[in-house]
Coordinates of C-alpha atoms and ligand atoms in Angstrom, one line a residue:
M23 CA -10.3 35.6 -3.5
T24 CA -11.1 32.0 -4.1
T25 CA -14.2 30.2 -2.8
A26 CA -13.7 28.5 0.5
L27 CA -14.1 24.8 0.6
P28 CA -17.2 23.3 2.3
L29 CA -15.6 22.1 5.5
K30 CA -18.4 22.4 8.0
P31 CA -20.6 19.6 6.6
L32 CA -17.5 17.3 6.7
F33 CA -15.8 18.3 10.0
A34 CA -18.9 17.8 12.2
P35 CA -19.8 14.2 11.2
L36 CA -16.1 13.2 11.1
G37 CA -15.3 14.6 14.5
L38 CA -12.7 17.1 13.3
K39 CA -12.1 20.5 14.9
T40 CA -10.0 23.5 14.0
I41 CA -7.2 22.3 16.3
N42 CA -6.9 18.5 16.7
P43 CA -4.6 16.4 18.9
G44 CA -2.6 13.9 16.8
A45 CA -2.1 11.0 19.2
S46 CA -4.7 8.5 20.3
D47 CA -4.7 5.1 21.8
G48 CA -8.4 4.7 21.0
M49 CA -9.6 6.2 24.3
R50 CA -7.5 9.3 25.0
W51 CA -6.3 11.9 22.6
S52 CA -3.3 14.1 23.2
G53 CA -0.6 16.0 21.3
S54 CA 2.4 17.9 22.4
G55 CA 4.5 18.3 19.3
P56 CA 4.9 21.5 17.3
V57 CA 1.7 22.5 15.5
L58 CA 1.3 21.0 12.0
D59 CA -1.1 22.6 9.6
S60 CA -3.1 20.7 7.0
F61 CA -3.7 22.5 3.6
S62 CA -5.8 21.6 0.7
P63 CA -4.1 21.5 -2.7
I64 CA -7.5 22.4 -4.3
N65 CA -7.0 26.1 -3.4
G66 CA -4.2 26.3 -0.8
Q67 CA -6.7 26.8 2.0
R68 CA -5.5 25.9 5.6
L69 CA -8.0 23.3 6.7
A70 CA -7.1 22.8 10.3
A71 CA -4.2 22.5 12.8
I72 CA -2.9 19.3 14.5
R73 CA -0.8 18.9 17.7
P74 CA 1.3 15.9 16.7
A75 CA 2.5 13.1 19.0
G76 CA 5.4 14.2 21.2
P77 CA 7.7 11.5 22.8
E78 CA 5.5 11.1 25.8
D79 CA 2.3 10.8 23.7
Y80 CA 4.1 8.2 21.6
D81 CA 5.2 6.2 24.6
R82 CA 1.7 6.3 26.2
V83 CA 0.2 5.0 23.0
V84 CA 2.6 2.1 22.6
R85 CA 2.2 1.1 26.3
S86 CA -1.5 1.1 25.8
A87 CA -1.1 -1.0 22.6
L88 CA 1.1 -3.6 24.5
A89 CA -1.6 -4.0 27.2
A90 CA -4.3 -4.3 24.6
S91 CA -2.4 -6.9 22.7
A92 CA -2.6 -9.3 25.6
I93 CA -6.4 -9.0 25.5
W94 CA -7.1 -8.8 21.8
R95 CA -5.0 -11.9 21.0
D96 CA -7.3 -14.0 23.2
V97 CA -10.5 -12.9 21.3
P98 CA -11.4 -15.7 18.9
A99 CA -10.4 -14.9 15.4
P100 CA -14.0 -15.0 14.0
K101 CA -15.1 -12.6 16.7
R102 CA -12.3 -10.3 15.7
G103 CA -13.6 -10.6 12.2
E104 CA -17.0 -9.6 13.4
I105 CA -15.5 -6.4 14.8
V106 CA -13.9 -5.6 11.5
R107 CA -17.2 -6.3 9.7
R108 CA -18.8 -3.7 12.0
F109 CA -16.1 -1.3 11.1
G110 CA -16.9 -1.8 7.4
Q111 CA -20.6 -1.2 8.2
E112 CA -19.7 2.1 9.9
L113 CA -17.6 3.1 6.9
R114 CA -20.6 2.6 4.6
K115 CA -22.2 5.5 6.6
Y116 CA -19.2 7.7 6.1
R117 CA -18.4 6.9 2.4
D118 CA -19.5 10.4 1.3
P119 CA -17.9 12.7 3.9
L120 CA -14.7 10.6 4.2
G121 CA -14.3 10.4 0.4
R122 CA -14.8 14.1 0.2
L123 CA -12.2 14.7 2.9
V124 CA -9.7 12.5 1.0
T125 CA -10.3 14.7 -2.1
I126 CA -10.0 17.9 -0.1
E127 CA -6.8 17.0 1.7
M128 CA -5.0 15.0 -1.0
G129 CA -6.5 16.4 -4.2
K130 CA -7.6 13.2 -6.1
S131 CA -10.9 13.3 -8.0
I132 CA -14.0 12.8 -6.0
Q133 CA -14.7 9.5 -7.9
E134 CA -11.4 8.3 -6.6
G135 CA -12.0 9.7 -3.1
W136 CA -15.2 7.7 -2.8
G137 CA -13.4 4.7 -4.5
E138 CA -10.8 4.8 -1.8
V139 CA -13.4 4.5 1.0
Q140 CA -15.1 1.7 -1.0
E141 CA -11.7 -0.1 -1.0
M142 CA -11.7 0.2 2.8
I143 CA -15.2 -1.3 3.0
D144 CA -14.2 -4.1 0.6
I145 CA -11.1 -5.1 2.7
C146 CA -13.2 -5.2 5.9
D147 CA -15.6 -7.6 4.2
Y148 CA -12.7 -9.7 2.9
A149 CA -10.9 -9.7 6.3
C150 CA -14.1 -10.8 8.1
G151 CA -14.2 -13.9 5.9
Q152 CA -10.5 -14.4 6.3
S153 CA -10.9 -14.5 10.0
R154 CA -12.4 -18.0 9.6
M155 CA -9.7 -19.1 7.3
L156 CA -6.4 -18.6 9.1
Y157 CA -5.4 -22.0 7.9
G158 CA -2.3 -23.9 9.0
V159 CA -1.3 -27.0 7.2
Q160 CA -1.0 -30.5 8.8
T161 CA 0.9 -33.4 7.4
H162 CA 1.6 -37.1 8.2
S163 CA 4.4 -37.8 10.6
E164 CA 7.1 -40.4 9.8
R165 CA 6.7 -41.6 13.4
P166 CA 3.9 -43.8 14.6
G167 CA 1.4 -42.1 16.9
H168 CA 2.5 -38.6 16.0
R169 CA 0.8 -35.6 14.4
L170 CA 2.4 -32.6 12.7
Y171 CA 0.8 -29.3 12.2
E172 CA 1.5 -25.6 11.7
Q173 CA -0.5 -22.9 13.4
W174 CA -0.5 -19.1 13.2
H175 CA -0.4 -16.7 16.1
P176 CA -0.6 -12.9 16.4
L177 CA 2.7 -11.0 16.3
G178 CA 1.7 -8.3 18.8
I179 CA 1.9 -4.7 17.7
V180 CA 2.0 -3.8 14.0
G181 CA 3.4 -0.4 13.2
I182 CA 1.8 1.0 10.0
V183 CA 3.5 3.9 8.1
T184 CA 1.6 5.2 5.1
A185 CA 2.1 7.5 2.1
F186 CA 0.0 10.5 1.2
N187 CA -1.4 9.2 -2.0
F188 CA -3.7 6.6 -0.6
P189 CA -4.3 8.3 2.8
V190 CA -7.0 5.9 4.0
A191 CA -7.0 2.7 1.8
V192 CA -3.5 1.6 2.6
W193 CA -4.1 1.8 6.4
S194 CA -7.3 -0.1 6.0
W195 CA -5.6 -2.9 4.0
N196 CA -3.1 -3.3 6.9
I197 CA -5.3 -2.8 9.9
A198 CA -8.3 -5.0 8.7
L199 CA -6.0 -8.0 8.2
A200 CA -3.8 -7.3 11.2
L201 CA -6.8 -7.1 13.5
V202 CA -8.3 -10.4 12.4
C203 CA -4.9 -11.9 12.8
G204 CA -5.0 -10.8 16.5
D205 CA -2.5 -7.9 16.3
V206 CA -3.0 -4.4 17.5
C207 CA -1.9 -1.5 15.4
V208 CA -0.1 1.9 15.7
W209 CA -0.5 4.1 12.6
K210 CA 1.8 6.9 11.5
P211 CA 0.2 8.6 8.5
A212 CA 1.9 11.0 6.1
S213 CA 2.1 14.5 7.3
A214 CA 0.3 15.8 4.2
T215 CA -2.9 14.0 5.1
P216 CA -3.3 14.1 8.9
L217 CA -7.0 14.9 8.9
T218 CA -8.1 11.9 7.0
A219 CA -6.1 9.8 9.5
I220 CA -7.8 11.4 12.5
A221 CA -11.3 10.8 10.9
C222 CA -10.5 7.1 10.2
Q223 CA -9.2 6.6 13.7
K224 CA -12.3 8.2 15.2
I225 CA -14.6 5.9 13.2
L226 CA -12.8 2.8 14.2
E227 CA -12.3 3.7 17.9
R228 CA -16.0 4.3 18.2
V229 CA -16.7 0.8 16.9
L230 CA -14.1 -0.7 19.3
R231 CA -15.5 1.2 22.3
Q232 CA -19.1 0.2 21.5
N233 CA -17.9 -3.4 21.5
G234 CA -16.3 -3.1 24.9
L235 CA -12.7 -3.3 23.7
P236 CA -10.0 -1.6 25.6
A237 CA -7.7 1.3 24.6
G238 CA -4.7 0.3 22.4
V239 CA -6.3 -2.0 19.8
S240 CA -6.0 0.8 17.2
S241 CA -3.8 3.8 17.8
L242 CA -2.6 6.8 15.9
V243 CA 0.6 8.9 16.1
I244 CA 0.8 11.8 13.8
G245 CA 4.2 13.5 13.4
P246 CA 7.2 14.0 11.1
G247 CA 8.8 10.9 9.6
A248 CA 12.2 11.9 10.9
E249 CA 10.9 12.0 14.5
T250 CA 7.7 10.0 15.1
G251 CA 8.4 7.6 12.2
E252 CA 11.9 7.0 13.5
R253 CA 10.6 6.3 17.0
L254 CA 8.3 3.7 15.6
I255 CA 10.8 1.9 13.4
R256 CA 13.4 1.7 16.2
D257 CA 10.9 0.5 18.8
R258 CA 11.8 -3.0 19.9
R259 CA 8.3 -3.5 21.2
I260 CA 7.0 -3.5 17.6
P261 CA 7.8 -6.7 15.8
L262 CA 6.4 -5.7 12.4
I263 CA 6.6 -2.4 10.5
S264 CA 4.4 -2.3 7.4
Y265 CA 5.7 0.6 5.4
T266 CA 4.2 2.1 2.2
G267 CA 6.2 4.9 0.6
S268 CA 9.1 5.9 -1.5
T269 CA 12.0 3.5 -2.1
R270 CA 14.5 5.9 -0.6
T271 CA 12.8 6.0 2.8
G272 CA 11.9 2.3 2.5
R273 CA 15.6 1.4 2.1
H274 CA 16.4 3.3 5.4
I275 CA 13.4 1.6 7.2
A276 CA 14.4 -1.8 6.0
R277 CA 18.0 -1.4 7.3
T278 CA 16.8 0.1 10.6
V279 CA 14.3 -2.6 11.4
A280 CA 16.6 -5.4 10.2
D281 CA 19.2 -4.1 12.6
R282 CA 17.0 -5.0 15.5
L283 CA 15.9 -8.2 13.6
G284 CA 12.4 -7.0 13.3
R285 CA 10.1 -7.7 10.3
T286 CA 9.0 -5.4 7.5
I287 CA 6.3 -5.5 4.8
L288 CA 7.6 -3.0 2.2
E289 CA 5.4 -1.4 -0.4
L290 CA 7.7 1.0 -2.2
G291 CA 7.9 2.9 -5.5
G292 CA 6.9 1.6 -8.9
N293 CA 8.0 2.5 -12.4
N294 CA 5.3 0.7 -14.4
A295 CA 5.2 0.0 -18.1
I296 CA 2.6 -1.0 -20.6
I297 CA 3.6 -2.8 -23.8
V298 CA 1.4 -2.1 -26.8
T299 CA 2.1 -4.7 -29.6
A300 CA 1.0 -4.4 -33.2
R301 CA -1.7 -7.0 -32.4
A302 CA -3.3 -4.8 -29.7
D303 CA -6.7 -3.2 -29.8
L304 CA -5.3 0.3 -30.0
S305 CA -8.4 2.1 -28.8
L306 CA -8.6 -0.1 -25.7
A307 CA -4.9 0.4 -25.1
A308 CA -5.2 4.2 -25.4
R309 CA -8.1 4.4 -23.0
N310 CA -6.3 2.3 -20.4
V311 CA -3.0 4.1 -20.8
F312 CA -4.9 7.4 -20.3
F313 CA -6.4 6.3 -17.0
G314 CA -3.1 4.7 -15.9
A315 CA -1.1 7.9 -16.6
V316 CA -3.5 10.6 -15.6
G317 CA -5.7 9.0 -12.9
T318 CA -4.8 10.4 -9.4
A319 CA -2.8 13.0 -11.3
G320 CA -0.1 10.5 -11.9
Q321 CA 0.4 10.0 -8.1
R322 CA -0.3 6.3 -7.7
C323 CA 2.4 3.7 -7.1
T324 CA 0.9 1.8 -10.0
T325 CA 0.6 4.9 -12.3
T326 CA 1.6 4.0 -15.9
R327 CA 4.9 5.8 -16.4
R328 CA 6.3 4.2 -19.6
V329 CA 4.6 2.9 -22.8
L330 CA 6.6 0.7 -25.1
I331 CA 4.9 0.7 -28.5
E332 CA 5.7 -1.6 -31.4
E333 CA 7.0 0.7 -34.2
R334 CA 4.4 -0.3 -36.8
V335 CA 1.5 1.1 -34.6
Y336 CA 3.4 3.9 -32.9
S337 CA 1.8 6.8 -34.7
A338 CA -1.7 5.3 -34.7
F339 CA -1.6 4.6 -31.0
L340 CA -0.3 8.1 -30.2
R341 CA -3.0 9.7 -32.2
R342 CA -5.6 7.9 -30.1
L343 CA -3.9 8.7 -26.9
R344 CA -3.6 12.3 -27.7
S345 CA -7.3 12.6 -28.3
H346 CA -8.0 11.5 -24.7
Y347 CA -5.5 14.1 -23.4
D348 CA -7.1 16.7 -25.6
N349 CA -10.5 16.1 -23.9
L350 CA -9.2 15.9 -20.3
T351 CA -11.0 18.2 -17.8
I352 CA -8.7 19.5 -15.1
G353 CA -9.9 21.5 -12.1
N354 CA -11.5 21.4 -8.7
P355 CA -11.6 17.6 -8.0
L356 CA -14.8 18.0 -5.9
D357 CA -16.6 18.6 -9.2
P358 CA -17.2 15.1 -10.7
R359 CA -16.8 16.5 -14.2
N360 CA -13.1 17.0 -13.6
L361 CA -11.0 13.9 -14.1
M362 CA -7.8 15.4 -12.8
G363 CA -7.3 17.7 -9.8
P364 CA -4.1 19.3 -8.4
L365 CA -0.9 17.7 -7.4
V366 CA -0.6 17.2 -3.6
N367 CA 1.5 20.4 -2.9
P368 CA 3.6 23.0 -4.6
A369 CA 6.7 20.9 -3.9
A370 CA 5.3 18.1 -6.1
V371 CA 4.8 20.7 -8.9
K372 CA 8.5 21.6 -8.6
V373 CA 9.5 18.0 -8.8
M374 CA 7.6 17.7 -12.1
E375 CA 9.0 20.9 -13.5
E376 CA 12.6 19.7 -12.7
A377 CA 11.9 16.3 -14.2
L378 CA 10.7 17.9 -17.5
A379 CA 13.9 20.0 -17.6
T380 CA 16.0 16.9 -17.1
I381 CA 14.1 15.0 -19.8
R382 CA 14.9 17.8 -22.3
A383 CA 18.5 17.9 -21.2
Q384 CA 18.8 14.1 -21.6
G385 CA 17.5 14.1 -25.1
G386 CA 13.8 13.6 -24.7
R387 CA 11.0 15.7 -26.3
I388 CA 7.9 16.9 -24.5
L389 CA 5.1 16.1 -27.0
L390 CA 2.3 17.7 -25.0
G391 CA 1.4 19.1 -21.5
G392 CA 3.8 19.8 -18.6
R393 CA 2.4 23.3 -18.0
K394 CA 1.6 24.8 -14.6
L395 CA -1.9 26.1 -14.7
T396 CA -2.7 29.5 -13.2
G397 CA -5.7 31.9 -13.0
R398 CA -9.0 31.9 -11.1
K399 CA -9.9 28.4 -12.0
Y400 CA -6.6 27.0 -10.7
P401 CA -5.9 28.6 -7.3
G402 CA -3.2 27.4 -4.9
G403 CA -0.4 26.7 -7.4
C404 CA -0.8 22.9 -7.7
Y405 CA -2.5 22.4 -11.0
V406 CA -0.6 21.1 -14.0
T407 CA -1.3 19.6 -17.4
P408 CA -0.1 16.0 -17.7
A409 CA 2.8 15.6 -20.0
I410 CA 3.7 13.0 -22.6
A411 CA 7.4 12.8 -23.4
E412 CA 8.9 11.0 -26.4
V413 CA 12.2 9.5 -25.2
P414 CA 15.0 7.2 -26.2
S415 CA 15.0 4.0 -24.2
S416 CA 18.5 5.0 -22.9
L417 CA 17.2 8.1 -21.1
P418 CA 18.8 8.0 -17.6
L419 CA 15.7 9.4 -15.9
L420 CA 13.6 6.4 -17.1
Q421 CA 15.3 4.4 -14.3
E422 CA 13.6 6.6 -11.6
E423 CA 10.1 7.0 -10.4
T424 CA 9.0 10.6 -10.8
F425 CA 5.8 11.0 -8.8
A426 CA 4.0 13.2 -11.3
P427 CA 1.9 12.9 -14.4
I428 CA 4.7 12.4 -16.9
L429 CA 4.2 9.6 -19.4
Y430 CA 7.2 8.4 -21.4
V431 CA 6.5 6.9 -24.8
M432 CA 9.0 5.0 -26.8
R433 CA 9.2 2.7 -29.8
Y434 CA 10.5 -0.9 -30.0
R435 CA 11.3 -2.8 -33.2
G436 CA 13.1 -5.9 -31.9
G437 CA 10.0 -8.0 -31.2
L438 CA 8.4 -8.8 -27.9
E439 CA 11.6 -10.0 -26.3
Q440 CA 13.1 -6.5 -26.7
A441 CA 9.9 -4.9 -25.2
I442 CA 10.1 -7.2 -22.2
A443 CA 13.8 -6.4 -21.7
L444 CA 13.0 -2.7 -21.8
Q445 CA 10.1 -3.1 -19.4
N446 CA 12.2 -5.2 -16.9
G447 CA 15.2 -3.0 -17.3
V448 CA 14.5 -0.7 -14.4
P449 CA 15.2 -1.2 -10.7
Q450 CA 11.5 -1.3 -9.7
G451 CA 9.1 -4.1 -10.2
L452 CA 5.6 -3.2 -9.2
S453 CA 3.0 -3.3 -12.0
S454 CA 3.1 -4.1 -15.7
A455 CA 0.7 -4.8 -18.6
I456 CA 0.5 -5.9 -22.2
F457 CA -2.0 -5.0 -24.8
T458 CA -2.3 -7.7 -27.4
N459 CA -4.9 -10.1 -28.9
D460 CA -2.2 -12.7 -29.6
L461 CA -2.2 -15.7 -27.2
I462 CA 1.5 -16.4 -27.7
E463 CA 2.5 -12.8 -26.9
E464 CA 0.2 -12.7 -23.9
E465 CA 1.5 -16.0 -22.5
T466 CA 5.1 -15.1 -23.2
F467 CA 4.6 -11.9 -21.2
L468 CA 3.1 -13.9 -18.3
S469 CA 5.7 -16.6 -18.3
A470 CA 8.9 -16.8 -16.3
R471 CA 10.8 -15.0 -19.1
G472 CA 8.1 -12.3 -19.2
S473 CA 7.3 -9.5 -16.8
D474 CA 9.4 -9.5 -13.6
C475 CA 6.8 -7.4 -11.7
G476 CA 4.5 -8.3 -8.8
I477 CA 1.5 -7.4 -11.0
A478 CA 1.2 -8.4 -14.7
N479 CA -2.0 -7.6 -16.5
V480 CA -3.4 -8.3 -20.0
N481 CA -5.5 -5.9 -21.9
L482 CA -6.0 -3.6 -18.9
G483 CA -3.8 -1.0 -17.3
T484 CA -1.2 -1.0 -14.6
S485 CA -3.3 0.6 -11.9
G486 CA -6.6 0.0 -10.2
A487 CA -6.0 -3.4 -8.5
E488 CA -8.8 -5.2 -6.6
I489 CA -8.3 -6.3 -3.0
G490 CA -8.9 -10.0 -3.6
L491 CA -5.4 -11.1 -4.4
A492 CA -1.9 -10.1 -3.1
F493 CA -0.8 -6.6 -3.9
G494 CA 2.9 -5.7 -4.1
G495 CA 6.0 -5.7 -6.2
E496 CA 9.5 -7.1 -6.7
K497 CA 13.1 -5.7 -6.8
E498 CA 13.2 -2.1 -5.4
T499 CA 9.5 -2.1 -4.8
G500 CA 10.4 -4.1 -1.7
G501 CA 8.9 -7.6 -2.2
G502 CA 6.0 -7.0 0.3
R503 CA 2.5 -8.2 -0.2
E504 CA -0.7 -6.8 1.3
S505 CA -4.4 -7.2 0.8
G506 CA -5.8 -10.6 -0.4
S507 CA -4.6 -14.1 -1.1
D508 CA -2.3 -15.3 1.7
A509 CA -1.0 -11.8 2.5
W510 CA -2.4 -12.3 6.0
K511 CA 0.5 -14.6 6.8
G512 CA 2.8 -11.5 6.9
Y513 CA 0.9 -10.3 10.1
M514 CA 1.3 -13.6 12.0
R515 CA 4.0 -15.8 13.4
R516 CA 4.1 -19.5 12.4
Q517 CA 4.4 -22.2 14.9
T518 CA 5.2 -25.8 14.0
S519 CA 3.9 -28.4 16.5
T520 CA 4.5 -32.1 16.8
I521 CA 2.2 -34.0 19.1
N522 CA 3.1 -37.5 20.3
W523 CA -0.1 -39.4 21.1
S524 CA 1.6 -42.8 21.5
R525 CA 3.2 -44.0 24.7
E526 CA 6.6 -44.4 23.0
T527 CA 9.4 -42.1 22.4
T528 CA 10.4 -42.3 18.7
L529 CA 13.1 -40.0 17.3
A530 CA 12.9 -38.6 13.8
Q531 CA 15.4 -39.8 11.2
G532 CA 15.5 -43.2 12.9
I533 CA 18.0 -42.0 15.6
K534 CA 18.3 -44.4 18.6
F535 CA 19.0 -42.7 21.9
E536 CA 18.1 -45.3 24.5
P537 CA 20.0 -46.1 27.7
G538 CA 21.4 -49.7 27.7
Q539 CA 21.6 -49.9 23.9
P540 CA 25.1 -50.0 22.6
R541 CA 25.5 -47.9 19.5
P542 CA 27.6 -49.1 16.6
G543 CA 31.2 -48.0 16.9
L544 CA 30.9 -47.3 20.6
T545 CA 32.1 -49.7 23.3
R546 CA 30.3 -49.6 26.5
K547 CA 32.5 -49.1 29.5
R548 CA 31.6 -50.1 33.0
G549 CA 29.8 -47.3 34.8
D550 CA 28.4 -45.8 31.6
P551 CA 24.7 -45.1 32.1
Ligands
LIG630 P1 7.5 9.1 1.6 O1 8.5 8.0 1.6 O2 7.9 10.5 1.6 O3 6.7 9.0 3.0 C1 6.0 7.8 3.3 C2 5.8 7.7 4.8 O4 7.1 7.5 5.4 C3 5.3 9.0 5.5 O5 4.3 8.7 6.5 C4 6.5 9.7 6.1 O6 6.2 10.5 7.1 C5 7.2 8.4 6.5 N1 8.7 8.6 6.8 C6 9.5 9.4 6.2 N2 10.8 9.3 6.8 C7 10.7 8.3 7.7 C8 11.6 7.7 8.7 N3 12.8 8.1 8.7 N4 11.1 6.8 9.5 C9 9.8 6.4 9.4 N5 8.9 6.9 8.6 C10 9.3 7.9 7.8 O7 6.4 8.7 0.5 P2 5.2 9.6 -0.1 O8 5.8 10.8 -0.9 O9 4.3 10.0 1.0 O10 4.5 8.6 -1.0 C11 4.8 8.4 -2.4 C12 5.6 7.2 -2.5 O11 4.9 6.0 -2.0 C13 5.9 6.8 -4.0 O12 7.2 6.4 -4.2 C14 4.9 5.7 -4.2 O13 5.2 4.8 -5.3 C15 4.9 5.0 -2.9 N6 3.7 4.1 -2.7 C16 3.9 2.8 -2.9 C17 2.8 2.0 -2.8 C18 2.9 0.5 -2.9 O14 1.9 -0.2 -2.6 N7 4.0 -0.1 -3.5 C19 1.5 2.5 -2.5 C20 1.4 3.9 -2.3 C21 2.5 4.7 -2.5

């Protein structure tokens, strides 16, 4: 018998019950789908039940969102920013219980659970500032007495579909920006993490209600991807789907939404590499690779999956890396001494075991780890030791993202060009990094012939991005951008306006189109106007 998780102190403040409806438009909760249970990977305990959104619940929520959109878009952007700021204030009060719930439902370490809520707070602050900076450009017209400018308007409803591994932060990146942009949002979270979604929705809807806002500004629809998700992506009332998840599902979503000429923001799988050159600080590199590969139990889109090490320093680097793995503490992630908790569910453990078998079959060697942990300290069947696999660069599995703590190490001897070619030689393009103290190597890596990823770091790892700049990746990672910089533009429609403040009509490109003026090559006939 394993110790039960401390749910009572979390459920009460977060408004969770043993049975929870899974659809809300911000005022009314309902749920008519077949019951979904939420389990903790920490010990396999059933946490609570959810009644997901059935077709009628879904339709009610979207109708409410449409009505709210007509009101919310008229609220001045800085006032919308103020509401998002108040949401951030409210989140500060819930940092501890919400962070704990993230850990309990998803399994990441408590440090990372709290960190995720901190990321929500950060994006709220950022979005509040952004609400005063929804800049459009203006330029000089070629015509006298004319002014040209671009302005940005809300799109309407944004459908947000999120993955299990960042159950609260990814939603907040989307909703904080979408709200200041004047959009309303309908969120479909991953079925593995419904309780964190309900808790977040409850915190935000309280803020919206306290500020006199109507139903429909923020909505939630919990349900299976193949049903609730499909409804959302096919819904012509929803002009933008922001999707975060695997490339396989992302490809389907991109096609489905494109078929109705809707828009998507796609944040898909990564397959991130770090290059360690002979000029690197090897201790610094080993520390960063360790966090990148083992943090969140290898279940980040930005997890370090491959390390390309210059042959001369291969053994010295691996020695340092091994010593970190040797000192890793694995166990209940609510205990801050444990750096690694369980994988999200037993299916994820199976994926890892199958990948390890494939690596062996394809000619790789498991240097350490890759064991399923059992016994009293590891209840529930989701704990593993992270693996390091020494592989040839031709290993077919290297082309895929395996969402588990498996780190591939390989040598390169053909100079930095070869390392960059290996790094770029996969279908995904999310995050990348180089460890070197050589300016020429660093600048080559960052140049147009260097990394082809959306994120390219120097002397730090592939994961753990801040919210201040755009986040996202190229190639099969989908090309979407979220978070900082000008990512807000993805949530708005652009309108180009020309204003004529003269009393004349002047056409662009010098075209003359005036009655009574013969045009060259044309003979006026009698009766022509
Ligand atoms: P997943 O693709 O299984 O599910 C993601 C979401 O899509 C879930 O909410 C799921 O219910 C929904 N879904 C599934 N089928 C659908 C359909 N037909 N229509 C609409 N929605 C549907 O992904 P996952 O296992 O939850 O997450 C892990 C993946 O997410 C990894 O590949 C990881 O790299 C990726 N990820 C990417 C980023 C990024 O920013 N690039 C961030 C986090 C996670």
